[in-house]
Structures are given as structure tokens and as C-alpha cells.
Amino acid sequence: MEVPAEGKESPALPPAAALPSESQAMAVQITVLEARELKAIKSNVSVTFVCVEYNGASLGDSSRTDVLPNGTANYNFSTSFDCSPDGPNSWDDIAQKPVLLTVMEVLQKEKRQKEKTACLGQAVVDLLPLLQGQCSFKVLAPLYAVPPSPLESLHSEAKAALEVTVCTEEPLLSAAQLSNGNILSVTLEAAYSVPEAFATTGPLQNYMACLQVPAAGEKEVPLFFTNGTLKLTGEKEPLPRPKKWPLANVIAPGALSIPNSFIVGGPYEDEDGELNKKEDREFRIQAERMKRIIWDMERRCYLDPTAAVILQKHIAECQCLPMEVCRISAASSSKRKTSKADKGDEDKQIFFHGVAYVNVVPLLCPGVKQIRGAFRVFPYQDTEVFKKTKTQQSVFRDLRGHLSLTREELRTPQPSTPPLSRAVPSKTPKEDKNTKDKDSNRRMSSASKVQLSDATVEAENATYCLDGQQYTEAGTFLVMEIKLDKALVPKRSREELSRQVKQMIPPRPLLPPRTTGAKKAVEDYHSRVRSIAVAILSEYHELFGKGLPGWGAIDHQTLEEQKHQLNFELNSSGKYFAFKEQLKYAVVKIVREKYLKTTVFETQEQFQAFLSELYVYLVDQMHVALNQLLCEEAASPAPVSQTTEEQLQLFAHEAEVIKDYRLASFYHQQRLAQDQCNIQYWLDYGAFCLLLEETTKAQECFQRALSLDPHHIQSLLLCGIVATMLQHYEDAEIFFEDACCLEPSSVVARTLSGLFYELQNNNIQAEMAFREAKKLLQAQLAKERSIPDAAEGEGGEKRIPAGCVSSPSPGPEEHLPEGSLDGSAKRVPEAVEPAQSCTVPEEDAAAPEVAPKAPSPVAGPSQPPCTVFTKAVEFLMKVNAIQFVHRALAHELLSFQGAPSCAYYLALAQTYLLKEDLPRCEECLCEAVRIDYVNPNVWAQKGHLCYLKRDFGEARQCYERTISFAEDAADMHFVYLRLGSIYLEEKEYGQAKQTYLLACKNSASCLTWLGVGIACYRLGELLEAEDALSEANALNNSNAEVWGYLALICLHGGRQLEAEQCYKYAVKLALRNDALLREILAAQERFGFGNPSL
């Protein structure tokens, strides 16, 4: 329904006055070229013509045209109409009103009778492309048949079509209007769970709705939805189903469908409105089968640049748009004529006046162009509507006089009334009369309003509220969709994000050149030959070394015998085969890189020739390699470090736990020295710098990692975090947006973006980010539940990975208690991969193992579901980003329906440990124990707290309880270390030895072997003690205690030189264990050696 235009502007202004599209009426030319397959509608049709209408006005009829045998009729009929921004045919009309084409059949007439015609079919042409920048387009519009009687309906697909072209001399919109303007489309699908008072019996009712869209100034554009169809209980509406035009003069039902525009529906959880929770699902399903009102109607309007800005501003301020709904009696014309004097006010009364507050805030999210959802209907109350939407008045109340007089036009006409151009003149007097009556009724209404008392107005409002209250009682809700042609807030392009990130990353030197190709293949072959030769010489020396003469040559016969014996030993022991396998890969590389042979030989002769050539070459190169080995006296290279990357990470983490940050930094730098191109090494070093609150240095590490891979999600997130900590907010926003673009399915990226926007007081962006993260998490959990639990059969045998039982909250990225031992440690040695590497199947494998334990919430059946903030906390605690942890925990606390979870208290306890607030940490752990008494992570954390408080008795009990569980805690390495140290303090050396050996078996380090060595030394097992301490020294030769205990063992063994060397290293490395130093000095004095200063 359209509000009548007050007048028509002058047709033309000077071109200089304004843009052509804003000052001149432009002609839109419609050309109907031909009709196709007309005989598919009616087989004996012979003569037809086409009628063209637009916006209720006839544009003319074509000439009578014969239908060819193939069903084609060539009309070649052209007509046009004028349009202008504010004229009778405005941009809004172009957007939402199509051209209506009616094909008429000329019936054969008898003698002396007038020509008779019948409506054959109708088609519509959408003019929306004219507002999207096109000057001309051609369509093949489906031609829908008109049912032969009003009781019949034809909804089958159109078999005939009309070929139509639409063109204008120049674009309707200027470049600025096209770029900054927008097209708003609103689809009202249905109202469900309507009041019981709505019935199909009784007087005919018109169910209407209207959405008020803010426009320029204080004006609002109303989008009316009329003629809702009341349907009783039955099957739900089919999906997909076509959207309908807001037209009243269409008699072919199929022509009401908008081409290529459908209502497709979708899961309730993915909707943007209300009633999209799991608990609402059953209500929604039942409501869709009960009494309902169906519109399935789409209304559009053009938003000029000013209106688009106003709409965006209104959404930011009010967040909601009001969608009014009501019921108006649609009395017949004859009834209204007989009772006009008596029913003037009754005709204008509005019943069941309600309003739905449509939350359109998601449209302010970058790149969002469409929202769809269900919205509850409430009674219309002026104060409440103004409070929520700033709408001062109801559009239905303002226009109810107009609505009551024009509802005849709003009703869909009967099929017996042809919408032809010939009918327009006959309707004009009636329209004029209606207009006069309308003006008269307006004047009478104005006069009556003056006489109304305040009590009358209040009584009328009370009636509206009573009717509207039934919406609340019935739980009525509207399902609708709002779509924009362009997003109100444009999304930053991926190229722009990449370009800006690249600019912020400092330049790095080029990677050193690497030797590849044939040269590298030959060098690898030489290296392999030399290593095998050394191994064979070692075998020879082992067999015959003791029998070799000190000086002089060996006779030939002896050499031959030794050769045969050596070959026999190599073959019988399998070492010959092993040496051959070691050479195989080097030979393959030479074949591929030097001879470029990668395909099968065509003939056997070629193959033999190649083998001969290859053999000669390999023998020559073997001699070269042997000459290099035996003849050249090169300096022996420095021994290659045998420490692996995993060991270095473990050593660094151990140093962080004992707060030896200098040593931890050394190990991190050692990892980087081994491979400066490893992203994870830089990220771990940066997280260590965050632990030391060296934010600038952490930023350098994260940016270095990002320079190695600009698409690495963790690096982008960490760069965003440190940029936020350094108050570089623009840079941080780019990093977070880039991470979300690269990995749209990342729950952590979306959640961290929301925390950042919240820090910036950008609540709309924050809410959208959190909402998207929740949707992604729900999808992940649904996918996880759909995968069969393959680990069900091995639940009682498989050990649970530490990272997957760290929290009772289910989720694929479990890292929370990695730092649960004290405030300075938040990572376990096993968690060396990025957060994305901990996958859902590992979680699934852990679940069956703890499921049989009824009291245990580790499996998660009695705990709150995993939230996006739990995921964020897991990631943030791993990288020591405590500022973001507090914000995530605050949201996590608010997200609980009941009491907080065990995981919440564990994470909060870690933050208190970091600040060395032990009392508050103890409070959190007491709550965690109360919630989940059999969670090993809780007891491990509590043991660490008691250990730091030096309450070793309580710590021992906690640790012993931890290792008694069937599943391991997340940080068992440090549980073993600290429990072993307690046993040593209490002089239970046998228990200490076993505990440290368990630690060595789990993850060996210098500290674990040192514990074994100390326990063995105290037990008098000096040989085992020396072996253990030697292994500890091999892993870390800068540990002063290792050198100190080695000095004691050498003193007991009477090895003076070695005892002095070990003592000097212990002193040089600043041995801080005073008791051990006094014990060494006493032993030196007792044995009389070992101290060079004496």
C-alpha cells in the first residue's frame, strides 16, 4: 500500500540545476517482442494482443496478432512511462512494482455481435535492474495461465513466455547515488501462534502489517503488507516457496510470484531474531502447524545516500524498527453504503493492534546484508514504542481513515474482474467519488476528534491494549527477512588487509641460499659413503683390532681371510643390508637430479646401458669420498648437539617454572638457533616475553612469526593482542579482522575480536563477533556429536592426553591447565603445537574413559556446555595474555545459568597465581574441588599451591592423589618433579627414585635425571647415580648441582683429577645449594683431595 502523493513536480529543470536523475522525468521504454508457446496454454488460440500496465495505469494495447502454428505471436509493441525521484512513478515504485503484461485472446465473433475477448495469461517484468545501474536489459518473462473459473487455481509452472526488453536513455541513478544509495527489501513471511479470536468465519477481515523505515528528515517510509491469509491447523508451509508481489490486480496466481526470489528457511539456531534457542525449537515446530497468517510478500524501497546514512544512524541509536500488525474489518461496498452514516467511526477502528520490535543491529556488522528471524508481537503502546524505536506515532492510526476507504482496493480482486486498460476509465468516476467521500470523512473525523474528550481517547487506547494483549498471551511471533542490496557497513577487502599487515611487519633478510640439484645429490652421496666407511672400519676394528700388530704390514693371505670373515659378519648380522639401504636414497637422488631419470625405460637395452654408466659414476664418486676421508686431515668438527626440539622446549618450560628466566631465555634462543624459520619457536619465545611483561619484545617475536607466514592465524591473533596491550588499536583491529577473514570458522579468532571491540566500547561489533563465535561453536559441537565415538571400545586402555582432560568443559582446543601449577607457568611440554592442532577426535577419545565415573564431571555430562569464552581462555592462558583472560573470564561468569564451572575456577586460580595472590587462589581451588572432587587437574593445581606455600605435607597428599587417578593431569611432569623433591626432603629415597624414574619415562630432562642421581647416591648406589648424573650433565652441562654430586661420587671413587674438575665447574656455575656445598667441602677434607685451593 502506498501513501498518496500530494502532487507532481514540474517535468523539467535546467540541466545545470541538478543531476539529470534528480531533476528530470526520464522515460522507461517497454517493448514486448513476442510471445512463445501460447498453444501450451490453449491449443486452439488464434488471435491475441498484449496489454501493458504499470502502477495501476494502462500503457496501451498492441495490435491484434495471429498466433503461428508453433505457438509464437510477434507483437513488437513498444510503450513507455515517465519516472522521477518524487513523481507518480518514483524510485520506490521502480523498486517494488513490476510491469504487468496481460495476453488477451480475441474470440471468434458471430454475425452482428461485438468482438469478445478473454484473458489468456499474465506475466510480470521486474524493473529492479534499472536501480542497479543497468540502462537496458532483456527478459523472458514466464506467462502464467488464468484459471477458467474463480474456484480453480493453476499453480503449475509457466509453459509460455513473453520476450520483453526494458531500456532508458541514461541510467536512472548517478554514479554517486549508485555507489552510496541502497535498496531495502523486506519480506514478511507469516505470523504464527495467533490469538484464538482470529477465525475464518464471520465478516471478512484484512490482516495488515507495516514496517516504518527511517528516511530523510523526520519522515518515515511505511512498507505495508496487506491481505494476509488466515490458515487453520494443518501442514507447515512448504520450503522453498516463492515470494509474492504486493499487487492486487493480478488474476493469474502464478504471476504474483517474484521471479528467482524464494523463501528458503533454515535452522532456527542460525536465525538472527528471537526464539532461536534450543528450548524454543518445539514451540516453533508446533506453531508452524497451528493457526497462522501467511503473507509471503516482499516490499522494497530505494534508499538514497541520505536515507541510507539516516537508517544506519537510527539502527546505531535505537537498534530496533517497529513492525506494526493489526486487523481491519473489510466490509463489502454495499454494506458500507447502507450504513455509512452509522458506521463511520466503526469502519475506521483498528483491532488487535500489536508491534514487533525487529532488532536490526546485525546489519551494522561489516559485510552483513541480510537478516532473518522470528520476532515476538507485543501490544502497541505509544510510550513503549517510542522508548524502543523513537517512533512517535502509529502509521495505522494516522492513516486509518485512508485504510478504511481503500481496503476494497487492497483486497485481491475476483478473477472475473479483468485488469485491462479498458476498465480504467470506468473505474475513474468511482475513484473520484471515493476520493470525495474520503475527504469528507477526513473532515468529519477531524471535527469529531476535536470534540473527543480525554476520557474517550484513553478508552480507545485501552481497547487497543486489550486486543493487543492477546498477542502476548498466545505467544504470537512474526517471521520476516530484511535484505539490503549493499551492506550498510562495508567489509574491508582481503587484499587491503594483507597490504596493511605487510606494511606493519618489519623487513627481514632474505633466506640464505640452499644447495640443491645435482651438486647437493653428489654431496649427500659422498657423506653417506663416508659414514658407511667409518662404520665398516669400526666393525673391522671390533673384530680384529686386538690381533693387529703394533707396527708393520699384514700379509695378503691374512687380509683375505679377514675380508671374508668381515663379509660374513656383515651379512649374517644384517648390517650389510642396513648399509645398502642407507645408500639407496642417495643413489636415487643422483639418478633424479643428475641424470634426470624419472620415468620407465622404453627398452631393456637402454636400462642396461644406463646401469653401466651409473655404476661407473658411483664407483668413481665413492673413491673421491674415501680419499677425502682417509687422506685429508680435516679438523674434527664440533659435536652436534643431541638435544631435540621437544627437549629444548621442555627445558625452557622447566626454567620458567623455577623462575630461572635467564636459563629459559637461553633455551628459547637455542631453539631459534636451530631453526629460525619455525613459526612455533617464535610464538613460544614471544609468549615467554609476555610472561616477563616485555611486551615490545613479544611484539617483535610475533611479527617475526607472521613474516614467515602472513596467513598464520595464531600469529595474527597474537600480533593483535600485543598491539592492544601497546594501545595500537588500529593495528590490532586489522590483525583481528585479518584472522577472521583467513579462518572464518575459528571460534577463538571471533571471540578475541569481540573482546577487542568491547575494549573499544564498540558494543555492536563485539556482540556480533560473540554471536558468530557461538554459532561456529554450536556447529562444531554438533559435528562432533554426529561422529561415532570410535574410542568407545578402548576407553579402559588408552591413556588420556594431558591437554585433553585439562578442563571439564568439552572442546577441541583444551589447553587451560597447562599453566595450572603456578603463576609463572602456563604451558606443558606436550603442548608445543598451535591451538588448532588439538582436534575434536582427541576429545572424543578421552570422553569414554571418564564417562563410567558417575561423580566425575570430567566427561562433562553434569557441567555447563563449553562456551566460546572457555575456548578463548584456553588459548590466552597458553600465551600469557592475562589482560584478555580477565575479560574472557568475566564473560564466562555471566554466561552461566547457574554456578560457575570447575574450569572457570581453575583459570581464575592461575591468574591469581600469576599475581602471587595465594589466598584468593586457594579460594578458587576450594570451589573447584567442591564442584569436581575427582578431577586430577584440580588436585595437581592445589598441590602446586601448597608447594609454593611450602606446606609440603599437604602438597604431598595432593600430588599422591593426583598420580592415583586413572587419567593423567595436564602437567604430570611437574607433579612428579615436586613430589620427588618432597620425598628427598623427607629422606624417602626409594620413593623418590621411583617417582623420578616415572618422570624420566614420561619426559626426561636434566632435573628428572638429577633427581634419580641424588636418590641413588643417598641409597649408596654409586654406579647408578653416576650414570643418571652423567645423563643429566649431557642434557644440561650448566647445572651446578649435577657437577656437585658428580664431585661427591668422584671423591668416593678416589678419582682425584675428576673430582677437582667437577668441583671447579660447580663453583664456577655458582652452586647455590649451601647444604650440598658444605657436604662437598667436608668430603674433600675427609678424603684429602678434590679442592685445588687446599
Coordinates of N, CA and C in Angstrom, one line a residue, residues 301-423:
C301 N 12.1 -0.7 -1.1 CA 12.2 0.7 -1.2 C 13.6 1.1 -1.5
Y302 N 13.7 2.2 -2.3 CA 15.1 2.7 -2.6 C 15.5 3.7 -1.5
L303 N 16.7 3.6 -1.1 CA 17.3 4.5 -0.1 C 18.4 5.3 -0.8
D304 N 18.1 6.6 -0.9 CA 19.1 7.5 -1.4 C 20.3 7.6 -0.4
P305 N 21.4 8.1 -0.8 CA 22.5 8.2 0.1 C 22.2 8.8 1.5
T306 N 21.4 9.8 1.5 CA 21.0 10.4 2.8 C 20.2 9.5 3.6
A307 N 19.2 8.8 3.0 CA 18.4 7.9 3.7 C 19.2 6.7 4.2
A308 N 20.1 6.3 3.5 CA 21.0 5.1 3.9 C 21.8 5.5 5.2
V309 N 22.3 6.7 5.2 CA 23.0 7.2 6.4 C 22.1 7.3 7.6
I310 N 20.9 7.9 7.3 CA 19.9 8.0 8.4 C 19.5 6.7 9.0
L311 N 19.3 5.7 8.1 CA 18.9 4.3 8.6 C 20.1 3.8 9.4
Q312 N 21.3 3.9 9.0 CA 22.4 3.4 9.8 C 22.5 4.1 11.1
K313 N 22.3 5.4 11.1 CA 22.3 6.1 12.4 C 21.2 5.7 13.3
H314 N 20.0 5.5 12.7 CA 18.9 5.1 13.6 C 19.1 3.7 14.2
I315 N 19.7 2.8 13.4 CA 20.0 1.5 13.9 C 21.0 1.5 15.1
A316 N 22.0 2.4 14.9 CA 23.0 2.5 16.0 C 22.4 3.1 17.3
E317 N 21.4 4.0 17.1 CA 20.8 4.7 18.3 C 19.7 3.8 18.9
C318 N 18.8 3.3 18.1 CA 17.7 2.6 18.6 C 17.7 1.1 18.6
Q319 N 18.5 0.5 17.6 CA 18.7 -0.9 17.4 C 17.5 -1.6 16.9
C320 N 16.3 -1.1 17.0 CA 15.0 -1.8 16.6 C 14.2 -0.9 15.6
L321 N 13.5 -1.6 14.7 CA 12.5 -1.0 13.9 C 11.1 -1.6 14.3
P322 N 10.0 -0.7 14.3 CA 8.7 -1.3 14.7 C 8.0 -1.9 13.5
M323 N 7.5 -3.1 13.6 CA 6.7 -3.7 12.6 C 5.3 -3.8 13.3
E324 N 4.4 -3.0 12.8 CA 3.0 -3.0 13.4 C 2.2 -4.0 12.7
V325 N 1.3 -4.6 13.4 CA 0.3 -5.6 12.9 C -1.1 -5.2 13.4
C326 N -2.1 -5.5 12.6 CA -3.5 -5.2 13.1 C -4.4 -6.0 12.2
R327 N -5.7 -5.9 12.6 CA -6.8 -6.5 11.8 C -7.8 -5.4 11.6
I328 N -8.3 -5.3 10.3 CA -9.3 -4.3 10.0 C -10.4 -5.0 9.3
S329 N -11.6 -4.7 9.7 CA -12.8 -5.3 9.0 C -12.9 -4.8 7.6
A330 N -13.0 -5.8 6.7 CA -13.1 -5.5 5.3 C -14.5 -5.7 4.8
A331 N -15.4 -4.8 5.2 CA -16.9 -4.9 4.9 C -17.1 -4.6 3.4
S332 N -18.2 -5.2 2.9 CA -18.5 -5.1 1.5 C -18.9 -3.7 1.2
S333 N -18.9 -3.3 -0.1 CA -19.2 -1.9 -0.5 C -20.7 -1.7 -0.3
S334 N -21.6 -2.7 -0.6 CA -23.0 -2.4 -0.4 C -23.3 -2.2 1.1
K335 N -22.7 -3.0 1.9 CA -22.9 -2.8 3.4 C -22.5 -1.5 3.9
R336 N -21.4 -1.0 3.3 CA -20.9 0.3 3.8 C -21.8 1.4 3.3
K337 N -22.4 1.2 2.1 CA -23.2 2.3 1.6 C -24.5 2.4 2.4
T338 N -25.1 1.3 2.8 CA -26.3 1.4 3.6 C -26.1 1.8 5.0
S339 N -24.9 1.7 5.5 CA -24.7 2.1 6.9 C -23.6 3.1 7.1
K340 N -23.4 3.9 6.1 CA -22.3 4.8 6.2 C -22.5 5.8 7.3
A341 N -23.7 6.3 7.5 CA -23.9 7.3 8.5 C -23.7 6.8 9.9
D342 N -24.0 5.4 10.0 CA -23.9 4.9 11.3 C -22.6 4.2 11.7
K343 N -21.8 3.9 10.7 CA -20.6 3.2 11.0 C -19.3 3.9 10.6
G344 N -19.4 5.3 10.6 CA -18.2 6.0 10.2 C -17.0 5.7 11.1
D345 N -17.3 5.8 12.4 CA -16.1 5.5 13.3 C -15.8 4.1 13.4
E346 N -16.8 3.2 13.3 CA -16.5 1.8 13.4 C -15.6 1.3 12.2
D347 N -15.9 1.8 11.0 CA -15.1 1.4 9.9 C -13.6 1.7 10.1
K348 N -13.4 2.8 10.8 CA -12.0 3.3 11.0 C -11.3 2.6 12.1
Q349 N -12.0 1.8 12.9 CA -11.4 1.3 14.1 C -10.4 0.2 13.8
I350 N -9.3 0.1 14.5 CA -8.3 -0.9 14.3 C -8.4 -1.9 15.5
F351 N -8.3 -3.1 15.1 CA -8.4 -4.2 16.1 C -7.1 -5.0 16.2
F352 N -6.8 -5.5 17.4 CA -5.6 -6.3 17.6 C -4.4 -5.6 17.1
H353 N -4.2 -4.4 17.6 CA -3.1 -3.6 17.2 C -1.8 -4.0 18.1
G354 N -0.8 -4.6 17.4 CA 0.4 -5.0 18.0 C 1.6 -4.5 17.3
V355 N 2.8 -4.8 17.9 CA 4.0 -4.4 17.3 C 5.1 -5.4 17.6
A356 N 5.9 -5.7 16.7 CA 7.1 -6.5 16.9 C 8.4 -5.6 16.7
Y357 N 9.2 -5.7 17.7 CA 10.5 -4.9 17.7 C 11.6 -5.7 17.0
V358 N 11.8 -5.3 15.8 CA 12.8 -6.0 14.9 C 14.2 -5.5 15.2
N359 N 15.0 -6.4 15.8 CA 16.4 -6.0 16.1 C 17.2 -6.1 14.8
V360 N 17.6 -4.9 14.3 CA 18.4 -4.8 13.1 C 19.8 -4.5 13.3
V361 N 20.3 -4.6 14.5 CA 21.7 -4.4 14.8 C 22.7 -5.2 14.0
P362 N 22.3 -6.5 13.7 CA 23.3 -7.2 12.8 C 23.6 -6.6 11.5
L363 N 22.7 -5.7 11.0 CA 23.0 -5.0 9.7 C 24.2 -4.1 9.8
L364 N 24.6 -3.8 11.1 CA 25.8 -2.9 11.2 C 27.1 -3.7 11.3
C365 N 27.0 -5.0 11.2 CA 28.2 -5.7 11.2 C 28.8 -5.7 9.8
P366 N 30.1 -5.5 9.6 CA 30.7 -5.3 8.3 C 30.4 -6.5 7.4
G367 N 29.9 -6.2 6.2 CA 29.6 -7.2 5.2 C 28.2 -7.8 5.3
V368 N 27.5 -7.6 6.4 CA 26.2 -8.2 6.6 C 25.1 -7.5 5.8
K369 N 24.4 -8.2 4.9 CA 23.4 -7.6 4.0 C 22.0 -8.2 4.3
Q370 N 21.9 -9.2 5.1 CA 20.6 -9.8 5.3 C 20.5 -10.4 6.7
I371 N 19.3 -10.2 7.2 CA 18.9 -10.9 8.5 C 17.6 -11.5 8.3
R372 N 17.4 -12.6 9.1 CA 16.1 -13.3 9.0 C 15.9 -13.9 10.4
G373 N 14.6 -13.8 10.8 CA 14.3 -14.4 12.1 C 12.9 -14.2 12.6
A374 N 12.6 -14.7 13.8 CA 11.3 -14.6 14.4 C 11.3 -13.5 15.4
F375 N 10.2 -12.7 15.5 CA 10.2 -11.6 16.4 C 8.8 -11.6 17.1
R376 N 8.8 -11.6 18.4 CA 7.6 -11.6 19.2 C 6.7 -10.4 18.9
V377 N 5.4 -10.5 19.0 CA 4.5 -9.4 18.9 C 4.0 -9.0 20.3
F378 N 4.0 -7.7 20.6 CA 3.6 -7.2 21.8 C 2.4 -6.2 21.6
P379 N 1.6 -5.9 22.6 CA 0.6 -4.9 22.4 C 1.2 -3.5 22.1
Y380 N 0.5 -2.8 21.2 CA 1.1 -1.5 20.8 C 0.8 -0.5 21.9
Q381 N 1.8 0.1 22.5 CA 1.7 1.1 23.5 C 2.7 2.2 23.0
D382 N 2.1 3.4 22.9 CA 2.9 4.5 22.4 C 4.2 4.8 23.1
T383 N 4.1 4.8 24.4 CA 5.3 5.1 25.2 C 6.4 4.1 25.0
E384 N 6.0 2.8 25.0 CA 7.0 1.7 24.8 C 7.6 1.7 23.5
V385 N 6.7 2.0 22.4 CA 7.2 2.0 21.1 C 8.2 3.2 20.9
F386 N 7.9 4.3 21.5 CA 8.8 5.5 21.4 C 10.1 5.3 22.1
K387 N 10.0 4.6 23.2 CA 11.2 4.3 24.0 C 12.2 3.4 23.3
K388 N 11.6 2.4 22.5 CA 12.5 1.4 21.9 C 12.9 1.8 20.5
T389 N 12.0 2.6 19.8 CA 12.3 2.9 18.4 C 12.3 4.3 18.0
K390 N 11.9 5.2 19.0 CA 11.8 6.7 18.7 C 10.7 7.0 17.7
T391 N 9.8 6.1 17.5 CA 8.7 6.3 16.6 C 7.6 7.0 17.4
Q392 N 7.2 8.2 16.9 CA 6.2 9.0 17.8 C 4.8 8.6 17.6
Q393 N 4.4 8.0 16.4 CA 3.0 7.7 16.2 C 2.9 6.5 15.3
S394 N 1.7 5.9 15.5 CA 1.3 4.7 14.7 C 0.9 5.0 13.3
V395 N 1.5 4.3 12.3 CA 1.1 4.6 11.0 C -0.4 4.2 10.7
F396 N -0.8 3.2 11.4 CA -2.2 2.7 11.2 C -3.2 3.7 11.7
R397 N -2.9 4.3 12.9 CA -3.8 5.3 13.4 C -3.8 6.6 12.6
D398 N -2.7 6.9 12.1 CA -2.6 8.1 11.3 C -3.4 8.0 10.0
L399 N -3.4 6.8 9.4 CA -3.9 6.5 8.1 C -5.2 5.6 8.1
R400 N -5.8 5.5 9.3 CA -6.9 4.6 9.4 C -8.1 5.0 8.5
G401 N -8.3 6.3 8.4 CA -9.3 6.8 7.5 C -9.1 6.3 6.1
H402 N -7.8 6.5 5.7 CA -7.4 6.1 4.3 C -7.5 4.6 4.2
L403 N -7.1 3.9 5.2 CA -7.2 2.4 5.2 C -8.6 1.9 5.0
S404 N -9.5 2.5 5.8 CA -10.9 2.0 5.7 C -11.5 2.3 4.4
L405 N -11.1 3.4 3.7 CA -11.8 3.7 2.5 C -11.1 3.0 1.3
T406 N -9.9 2.5 1.5 CA -9.2 1.9 0.3 C -9.0 0.4 0.5
R407 N -9.6 -0.2 1.6 CA -9.4 -1.6 1.8 C -10.0 -2.4 0.7
E408 N -11.1 -1.9 0.0 CA -11.6 -2.6 -1.2 C -10.5 -2.8 -2.2
E409 N -9.7 -1.7 -2.4 CA -8.6 -1.8 -3.4 C -7.5 -2.8 -2.9
L410 N -7.4 -2.9 -1.6 CA -6.3 -3.7 -1.0 C -6.6 -5.2 -1.2
R411 N -7.9 -5.5 -1.2 CA -8.3 -6.9 -1.3 C -8.0 -7.4 -2.7
T412 N -7.6 -8.6 -2.9 CA -7.3 -9.2 -4.2 C -8.6 -9.3 -4.9
P413 N -8.7 -8.8 -6.1 CA -10.0 -8.8 -6.8 C -10.3 -10.2 -7.3
Q414 N -11.6 -10.5 -7.6 CA -12.0 -11.8 -8.1 C -11.5 -12.0 -9.5
P415 N -11.3 -13.2 -9.9 CA -10.8 -13.4 -11.3 C -11.8 -12.9 -12.3
S416 N -13.0 -12.7 -12.0 CA -14.0 -12.3 -13.0 C -13.8 -10.8 -13.4
T417 N -12.9 -10.1 -12.7 CA -12.7 -8.7 -12.9 C -11.4 -8.5 -13.7
P418 N -11.4 -8.4 -15.0 CA -10.2 -8.3 -15.8 C -9.4 -7.0 -15.5
P419 N -8.1 -7.0 -15.3 CA -7.4 -5.8 -15.0 C -6.9 -5.2 -16.4
L420 N -7.8 -4.8 -17.2 CA -7.5 -4.3 -18.5 C -7.5 -2.8 -18.5
S421 N -6.9 -2.2 -19.5 CA -6.8 -0.8 -19.6 C -8.2 -0.2 -19.9
R422 N -9.0 -1.0 -20.5 CA -10.4 -0.5 -20.8 C -11.2 -0.3 -19.5
A423 N -10.8 -1.1 -18.5 CA -11.6 -1.0 -17.3 C -11.2 0.3 -16.5

